Coordinates of C-alpha atoms in Angstrom, one line a residue:
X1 CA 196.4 -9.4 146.5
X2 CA 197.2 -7.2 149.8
X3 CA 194.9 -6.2 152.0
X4 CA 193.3 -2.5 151.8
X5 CA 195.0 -0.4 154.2
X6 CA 192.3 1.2 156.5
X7 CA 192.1 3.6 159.5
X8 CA 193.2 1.1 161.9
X9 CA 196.6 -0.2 159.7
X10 CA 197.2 3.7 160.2
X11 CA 197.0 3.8 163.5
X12 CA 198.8 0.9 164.8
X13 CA 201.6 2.3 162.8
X14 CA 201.1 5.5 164.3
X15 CA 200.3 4.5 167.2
X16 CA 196.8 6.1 167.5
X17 CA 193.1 5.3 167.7
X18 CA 191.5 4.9 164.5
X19 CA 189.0 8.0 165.5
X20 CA 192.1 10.0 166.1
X21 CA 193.3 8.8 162.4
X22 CA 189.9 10.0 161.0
X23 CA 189.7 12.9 162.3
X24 CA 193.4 14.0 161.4
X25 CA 192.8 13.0 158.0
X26 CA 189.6 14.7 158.1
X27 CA 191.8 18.1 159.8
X28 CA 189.9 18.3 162.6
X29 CA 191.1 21.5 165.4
X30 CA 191.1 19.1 168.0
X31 CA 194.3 17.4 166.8
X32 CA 197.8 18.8 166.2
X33 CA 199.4 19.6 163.2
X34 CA 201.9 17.7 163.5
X35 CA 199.8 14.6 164.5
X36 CA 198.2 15.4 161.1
X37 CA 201.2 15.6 158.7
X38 CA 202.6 12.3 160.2
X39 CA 199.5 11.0 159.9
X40 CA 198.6 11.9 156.2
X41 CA 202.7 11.1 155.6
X42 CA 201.5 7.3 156.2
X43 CA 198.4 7.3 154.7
X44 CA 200.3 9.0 151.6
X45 CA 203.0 5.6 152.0
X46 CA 200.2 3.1 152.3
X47 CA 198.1 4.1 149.7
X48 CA 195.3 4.7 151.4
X49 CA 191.9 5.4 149.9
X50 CA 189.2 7.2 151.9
X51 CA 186.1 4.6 151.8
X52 CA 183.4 7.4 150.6
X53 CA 180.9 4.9 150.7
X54 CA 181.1 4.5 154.7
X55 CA 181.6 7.7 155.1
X56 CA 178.4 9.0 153.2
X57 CA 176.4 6.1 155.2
X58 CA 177.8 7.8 158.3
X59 CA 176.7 11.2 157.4
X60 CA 173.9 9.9 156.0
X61 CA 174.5 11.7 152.7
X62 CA 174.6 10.2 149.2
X63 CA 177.8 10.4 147.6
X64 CA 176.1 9.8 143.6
X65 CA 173.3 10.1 141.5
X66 CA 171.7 8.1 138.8
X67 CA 171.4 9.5 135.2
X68 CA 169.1 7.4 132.8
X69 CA 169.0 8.1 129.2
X70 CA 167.7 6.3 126.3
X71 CA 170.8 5.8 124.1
X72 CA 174.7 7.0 124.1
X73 CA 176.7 7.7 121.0
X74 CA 178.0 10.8 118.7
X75 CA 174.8 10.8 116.9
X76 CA 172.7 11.5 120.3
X77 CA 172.8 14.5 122.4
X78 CA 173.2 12.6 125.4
X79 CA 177.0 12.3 125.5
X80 CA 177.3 16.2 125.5
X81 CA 174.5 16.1 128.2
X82 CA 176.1 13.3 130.5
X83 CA 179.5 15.2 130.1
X84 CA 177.8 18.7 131.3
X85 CA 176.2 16.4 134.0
X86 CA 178.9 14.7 135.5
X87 CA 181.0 17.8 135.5
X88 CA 178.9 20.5 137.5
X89 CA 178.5 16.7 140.1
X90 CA 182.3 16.5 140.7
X91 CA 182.1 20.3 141.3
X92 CA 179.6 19.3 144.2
X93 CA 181.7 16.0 145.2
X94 CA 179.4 13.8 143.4
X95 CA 180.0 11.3 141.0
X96 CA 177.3 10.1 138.7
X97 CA 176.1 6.1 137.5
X98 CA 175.0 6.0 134.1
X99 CA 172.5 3.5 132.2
X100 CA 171.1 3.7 129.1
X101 CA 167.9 2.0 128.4
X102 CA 168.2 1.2 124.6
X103 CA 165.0 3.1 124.4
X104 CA 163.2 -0.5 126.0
X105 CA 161.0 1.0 129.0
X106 CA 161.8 -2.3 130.7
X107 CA 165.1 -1.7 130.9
X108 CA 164.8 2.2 131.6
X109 CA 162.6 0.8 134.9
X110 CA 165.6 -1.7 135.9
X111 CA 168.2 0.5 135.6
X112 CA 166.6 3.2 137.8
X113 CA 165.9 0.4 140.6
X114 CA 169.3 -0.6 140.5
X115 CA 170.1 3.1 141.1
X116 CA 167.9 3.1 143.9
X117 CA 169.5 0.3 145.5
X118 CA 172.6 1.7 145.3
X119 CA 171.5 4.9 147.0
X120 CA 172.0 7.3 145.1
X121 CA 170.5 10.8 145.8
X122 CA 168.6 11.4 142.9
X123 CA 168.0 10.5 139.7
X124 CA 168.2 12.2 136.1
X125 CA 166.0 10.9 133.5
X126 CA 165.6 11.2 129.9
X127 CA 162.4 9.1 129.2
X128 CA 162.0 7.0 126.6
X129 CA 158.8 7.1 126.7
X130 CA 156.0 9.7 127.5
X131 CA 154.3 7.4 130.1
X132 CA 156.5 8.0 133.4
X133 CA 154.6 6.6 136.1
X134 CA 156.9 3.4 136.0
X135 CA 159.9 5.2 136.2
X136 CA 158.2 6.9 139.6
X137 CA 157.2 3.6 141.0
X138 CA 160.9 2.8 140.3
X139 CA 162.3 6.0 142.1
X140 CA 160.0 5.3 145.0
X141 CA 160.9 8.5 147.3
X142 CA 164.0 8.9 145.5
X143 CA 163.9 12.3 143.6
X144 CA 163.8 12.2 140.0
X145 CA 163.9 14.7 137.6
X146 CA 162.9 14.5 133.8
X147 CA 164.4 15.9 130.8
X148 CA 163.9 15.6 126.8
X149 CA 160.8 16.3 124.7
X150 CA 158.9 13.4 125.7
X151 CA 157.8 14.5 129.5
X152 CA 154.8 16.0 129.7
X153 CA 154.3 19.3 130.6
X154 CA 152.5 18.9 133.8
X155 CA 155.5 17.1 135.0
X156 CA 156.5 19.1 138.6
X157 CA 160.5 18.6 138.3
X158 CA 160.9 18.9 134.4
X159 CA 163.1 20.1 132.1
X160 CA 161.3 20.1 128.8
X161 CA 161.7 21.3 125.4
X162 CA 160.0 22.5 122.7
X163 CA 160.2 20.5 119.2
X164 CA 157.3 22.3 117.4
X165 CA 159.7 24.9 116.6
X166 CA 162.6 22.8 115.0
X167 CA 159.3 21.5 112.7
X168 CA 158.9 24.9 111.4
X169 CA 162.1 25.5 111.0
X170 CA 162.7 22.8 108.8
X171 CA 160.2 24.0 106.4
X172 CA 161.3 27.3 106.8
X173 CA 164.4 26.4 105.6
X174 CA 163.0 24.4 102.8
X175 CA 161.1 26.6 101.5
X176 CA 163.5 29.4 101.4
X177 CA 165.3 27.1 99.1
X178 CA 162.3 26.7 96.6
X179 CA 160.8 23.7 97.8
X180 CA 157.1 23.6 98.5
X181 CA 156.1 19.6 98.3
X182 CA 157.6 18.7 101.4
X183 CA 157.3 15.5 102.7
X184 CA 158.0 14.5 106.8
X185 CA 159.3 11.3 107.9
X186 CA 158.7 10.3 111.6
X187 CA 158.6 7.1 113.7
X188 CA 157.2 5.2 116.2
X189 CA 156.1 4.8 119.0
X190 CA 153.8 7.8 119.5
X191 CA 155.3 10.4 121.7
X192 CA 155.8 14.4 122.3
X193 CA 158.5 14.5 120.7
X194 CA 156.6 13.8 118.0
X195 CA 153.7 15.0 118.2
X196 CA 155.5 18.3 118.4
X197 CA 157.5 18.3 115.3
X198 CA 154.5 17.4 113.5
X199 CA 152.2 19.7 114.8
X200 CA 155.0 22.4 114.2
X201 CA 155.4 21.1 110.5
X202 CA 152.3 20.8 109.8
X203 CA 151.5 24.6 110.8
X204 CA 154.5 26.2 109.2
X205 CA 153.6 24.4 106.2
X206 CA 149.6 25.7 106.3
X207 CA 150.9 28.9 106.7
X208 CA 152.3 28.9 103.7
X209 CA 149.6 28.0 101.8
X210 CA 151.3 24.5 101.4
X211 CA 149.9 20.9 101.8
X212 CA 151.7 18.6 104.9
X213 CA 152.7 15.8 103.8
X214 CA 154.0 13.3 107.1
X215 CA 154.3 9.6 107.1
X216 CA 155.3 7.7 110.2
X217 CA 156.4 4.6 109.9
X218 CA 159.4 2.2 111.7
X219 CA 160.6 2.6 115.3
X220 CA 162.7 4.8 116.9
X221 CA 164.9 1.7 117.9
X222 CA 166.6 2.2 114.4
X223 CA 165.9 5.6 112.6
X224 CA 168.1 5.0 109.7
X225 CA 165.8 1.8 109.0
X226 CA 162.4 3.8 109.7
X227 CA 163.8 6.5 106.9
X228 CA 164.5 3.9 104.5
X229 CA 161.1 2.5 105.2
X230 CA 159.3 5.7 104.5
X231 CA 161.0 6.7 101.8
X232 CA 159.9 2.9 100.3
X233 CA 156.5 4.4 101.4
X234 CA 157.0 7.6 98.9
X235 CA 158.4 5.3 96.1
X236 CA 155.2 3.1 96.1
X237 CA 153.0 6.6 96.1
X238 CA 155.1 7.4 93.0
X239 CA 154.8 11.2 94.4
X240 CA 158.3 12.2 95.7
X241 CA 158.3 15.3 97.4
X242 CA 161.5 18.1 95.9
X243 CA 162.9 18.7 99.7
X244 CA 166.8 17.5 99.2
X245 CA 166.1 16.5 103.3
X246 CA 164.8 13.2 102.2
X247 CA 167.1 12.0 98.9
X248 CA 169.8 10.1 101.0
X249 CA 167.2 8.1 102.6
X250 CA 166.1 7.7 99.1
X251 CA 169.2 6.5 97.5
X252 CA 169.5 4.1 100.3
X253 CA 166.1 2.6 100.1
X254 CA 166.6 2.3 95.9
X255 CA 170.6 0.7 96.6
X256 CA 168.6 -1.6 99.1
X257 CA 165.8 -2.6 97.0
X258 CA 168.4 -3.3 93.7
X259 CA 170.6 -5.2 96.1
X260 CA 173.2 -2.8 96.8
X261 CA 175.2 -1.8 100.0
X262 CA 174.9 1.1 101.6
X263 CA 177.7 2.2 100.3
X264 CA 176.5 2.2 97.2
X265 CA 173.3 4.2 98.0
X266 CA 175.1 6.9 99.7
X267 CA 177.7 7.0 96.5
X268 CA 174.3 7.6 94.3
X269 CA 173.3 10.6 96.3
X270 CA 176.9 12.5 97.1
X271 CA 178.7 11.6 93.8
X272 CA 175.7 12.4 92.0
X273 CA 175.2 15.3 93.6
X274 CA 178.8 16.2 93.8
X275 CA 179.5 15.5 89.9
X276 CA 177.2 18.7 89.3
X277 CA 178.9 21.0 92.4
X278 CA 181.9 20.2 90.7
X279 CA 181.4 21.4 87.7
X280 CA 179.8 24.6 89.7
X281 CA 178.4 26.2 86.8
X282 CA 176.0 28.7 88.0
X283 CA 177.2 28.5 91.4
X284 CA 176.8 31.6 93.3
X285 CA 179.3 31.2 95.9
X286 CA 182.5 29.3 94.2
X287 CA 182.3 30.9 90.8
X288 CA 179.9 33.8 91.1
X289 CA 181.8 35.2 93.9
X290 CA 185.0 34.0 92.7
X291 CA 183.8 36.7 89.5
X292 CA 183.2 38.9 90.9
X293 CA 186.3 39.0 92.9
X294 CA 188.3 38.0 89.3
X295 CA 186.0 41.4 87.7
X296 CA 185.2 38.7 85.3
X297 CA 181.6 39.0 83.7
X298 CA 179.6 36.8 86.2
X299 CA 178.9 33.8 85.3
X300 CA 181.1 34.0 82.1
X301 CA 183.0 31.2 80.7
X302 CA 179.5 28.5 81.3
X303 CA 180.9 26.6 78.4
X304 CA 183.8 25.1 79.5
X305 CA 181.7 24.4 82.9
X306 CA 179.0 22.7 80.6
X307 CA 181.7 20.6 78.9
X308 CA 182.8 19.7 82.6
X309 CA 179.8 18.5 83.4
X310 CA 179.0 16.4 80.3
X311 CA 182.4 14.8 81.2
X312 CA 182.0 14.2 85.0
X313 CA 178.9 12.8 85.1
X314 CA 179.1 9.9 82.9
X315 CA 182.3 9.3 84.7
X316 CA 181.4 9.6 88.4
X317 CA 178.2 6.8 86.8
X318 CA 180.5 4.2 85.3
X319 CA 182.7 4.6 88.7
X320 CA 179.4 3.8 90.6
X321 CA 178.1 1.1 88.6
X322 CA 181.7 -0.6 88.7
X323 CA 181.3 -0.5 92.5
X324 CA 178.2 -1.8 92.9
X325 CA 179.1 -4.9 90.9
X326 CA 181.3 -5.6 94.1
X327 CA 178.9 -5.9 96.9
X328 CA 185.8 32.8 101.5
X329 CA 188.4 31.3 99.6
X330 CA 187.7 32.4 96.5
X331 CA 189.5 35.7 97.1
X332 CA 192.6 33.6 97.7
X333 CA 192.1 31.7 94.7
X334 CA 192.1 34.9 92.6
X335 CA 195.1 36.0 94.5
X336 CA 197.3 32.9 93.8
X337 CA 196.3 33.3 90.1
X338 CA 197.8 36.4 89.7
X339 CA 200.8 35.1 91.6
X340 CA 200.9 32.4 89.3
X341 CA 200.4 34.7 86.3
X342 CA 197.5 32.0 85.4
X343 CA 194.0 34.3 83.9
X344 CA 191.3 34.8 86.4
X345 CA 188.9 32.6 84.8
X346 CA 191.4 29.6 85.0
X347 CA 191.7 30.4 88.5
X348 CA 188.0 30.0 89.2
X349 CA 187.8 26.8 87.7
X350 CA 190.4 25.5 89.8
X351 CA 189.2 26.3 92.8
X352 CA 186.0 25.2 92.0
X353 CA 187.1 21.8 90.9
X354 CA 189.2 21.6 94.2
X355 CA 186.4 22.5 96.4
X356 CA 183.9 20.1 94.9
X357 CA 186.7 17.5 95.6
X358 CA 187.7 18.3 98.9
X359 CA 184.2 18.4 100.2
X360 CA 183.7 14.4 98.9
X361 CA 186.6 13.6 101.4
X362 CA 186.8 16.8 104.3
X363 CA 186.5 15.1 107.6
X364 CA 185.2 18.6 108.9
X365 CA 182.7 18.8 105.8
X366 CA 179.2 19.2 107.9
X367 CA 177.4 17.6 104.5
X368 CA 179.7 14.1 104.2
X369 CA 180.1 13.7 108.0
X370 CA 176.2 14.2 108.5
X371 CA 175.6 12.0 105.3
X372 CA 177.9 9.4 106.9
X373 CA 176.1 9.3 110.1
X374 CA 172.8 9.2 108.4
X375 CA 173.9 6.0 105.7
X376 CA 175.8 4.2 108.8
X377 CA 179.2 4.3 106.6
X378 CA 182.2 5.0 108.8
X379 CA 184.7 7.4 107.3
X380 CA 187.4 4.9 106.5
X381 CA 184.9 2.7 104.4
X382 CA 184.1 5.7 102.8
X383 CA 187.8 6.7 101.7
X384 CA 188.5 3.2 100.9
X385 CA 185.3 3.6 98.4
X386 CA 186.2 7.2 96.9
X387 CA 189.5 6.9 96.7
X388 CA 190.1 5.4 93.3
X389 CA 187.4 8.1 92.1
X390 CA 190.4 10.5 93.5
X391 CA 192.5 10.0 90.6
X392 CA 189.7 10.0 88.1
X393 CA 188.8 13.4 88.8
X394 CA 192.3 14.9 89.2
X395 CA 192.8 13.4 85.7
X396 CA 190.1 15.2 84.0
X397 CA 190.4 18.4 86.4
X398 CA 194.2 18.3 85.0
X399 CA 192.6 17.9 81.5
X400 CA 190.3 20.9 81.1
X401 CA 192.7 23.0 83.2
X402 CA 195.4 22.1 80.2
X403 CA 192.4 22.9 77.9
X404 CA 191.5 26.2 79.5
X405 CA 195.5 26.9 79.2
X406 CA 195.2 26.1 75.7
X407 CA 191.9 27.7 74.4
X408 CA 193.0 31.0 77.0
X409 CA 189.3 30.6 78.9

């Protein structure tokens, strides 16, 4: 492998000093133009690569800083974070060195020494734990400065959040939907992250008049687990709470506990629920907008809906009991039915049965993708599952839209 062309390989080709290099490269008014293009013309032939490094220690300026976080991944907020982060450094001419801790406070510490020893200017850390005096003894006089819920609030150089609110939020949306036994599941270990989103459930649900229910329970090292664990909890209370927040924990903790993959336990809660979307038949969005739309009595034509049902559940059952033995568009739908000279009604049902089945295999569908992250099942596994279940239901959405043909629904 050659050698690294430096300052001094420039200058015996130039014939120069290596301080007279520098500064040229560095455009310094003490040397000419001319000196400077021929200069930079062999530096440009070379391939030479400005040691930062040296130059920093020189100046006496760090060139990086350290960002410490307790996990990385699309299911964290921490890649959005580090990608802010690292942007607004180059901006500055930094560059940033990343470690993630795994949420192990041993490794958190290590990481930020390491850092330290590299010299880097300051550090950025997302705690994994509320107790930050090691990551100070770490830093030494190394600025650090602390983000994420778990820094305390008399922290000096913090940036903190505030997670009672998401708490109440939560329960405002679940109540807005009808729900008033609410159960919610948290994890170990004990921190202010925590603490807030119970303190801010636990109010929003008082306010209401409404008992708290919150079980903690697991670690954070593996949510999914510490849901499945809770939910077990719930099972053995034989009191499940209505809020839907908690049933795809619940179908994986029942697929687990009958033997089943996860696959399986995910397929128990979407299909299920999906089976009955499908069939849509008081839905206000799909069919009672679609109605409206249509000028079609709302809600009208519930019985062919009701047959729907009585067909697709039973099927979408078998399907998942086979597989477990193996371990604003509605106006346009109204549109394209007059097009197509096909009545209203039909048209409604269409597009209903099309939207329930695009939303079971949508990569952009905010309920599978969020399900998928939740259950662990990648998106491939998932098609590979449904897939067969494809053709099932474009046979018997082909069979009651031949029957609504027939019967003129």
């Amino acid at each position: 492998m050659p050698n690294r062309p430096t300052l001094k390989t420039i200058g015996q080709i130039a014939g120069l000093s290596h301080v007279a290099v520098s500064k040229a490269l560095r455009d310094a008014p003490d040397i000419s133009a001319a000196t400077k293009e021929r200069v930079r013309k062999i530096a440009e032939e070379l391939g030479y690569t400005p040691n930062v490094a040296a130059r920093n220690l020189y100046l006496q300026r760090a060139g990086a800083i350290g960002m410490v976080v307790p996990a990385m991944g699309e299911s964290t907020a921490y890649d959005l974070l580090f990608n802010v982060v690292s942007a607004a450094a180059a901006d500055m001419g930094y560059c940033v060195m990343l470690g993630s801790s795994h949420r192990n406070p041993r490794l958190e510490e290590r990481h930020c020494r390491m850092m330290v020893g590299n010299q880097v200017g300051a550090l950025i850390v997302a705690p994994c734990t509320s107790d930050v005096a090691p990551i100070k003894a770490a830093c030494g006089p190394t600025p650090a400065i602390f983000i994420g819920g778990k820094t305390a609030p008399e922290e000096e150089y913090a940036i903190l959040c505030d997670y009672r609110h998401s708490g109440a939020l939560a329960v405002e949306h679940l109540t807005g939907l009808g729900h008033e036994d609410i159960a919610l599941l948290t994890y170990e270990p004990e921190n202010r992250t925590i603490l807030q989103k119970e303190e801010g459930f636990a109010q929003a649900m008082r306010d209401r008049g409404l008992t708290p229910r919150i079980i903690r329970t697991g670690n954070a090292a593996n949510t999914m687990q510490a849901g499945i664990e809770g939910v077990e909890r719930l099972l053995e209370q034989k009191a499940l709470p209505t809020a839907s927040i908690v049933f795809l924990p619940l179908g994986m903790a029942a697929a687990k506990s009958l033997g089943y993959d996860e696959k399986t336990g995910m397929a128990m809660v979407m299909l299920g629920t999906n089976a009955g979307f499908a069939a849509g038949i008081y839905n206000p969005f799909s069919v009672g907008i679609a109605q409206t739309i249509a000028e079609l009595p709302l809600y009208s034509g519930a019985w062919l809906r009701w047959l729907l049902l009585a067909v697709l559940v039973p099927v979408t059952g078998a399907y998942i009991v086979r597989r477990a033995g193996k371990p604003a568009l509605s106006g346009e739908a109204v549109l394209l039915a007059d097009a197509l000279c096909l009545s209203r009604q039909s048209a409604v049902l269409a597009f209903q049965l099309g939207d329930g089945l695009t939303n079971l295999v949508s990569p952009v569908s905010s309920t599978l993708v969020s399900c998928l992250a939740i259950s662990g099942v990648s998106y491939p596994k998932w098609i590979r599952y449904f897939l067969p279940l494809v053709g099932l239901y474009l046979t018997v959405g082909t069979a009651f839209m031949l029957l609504a043909g027939a019967v003129g629904y």
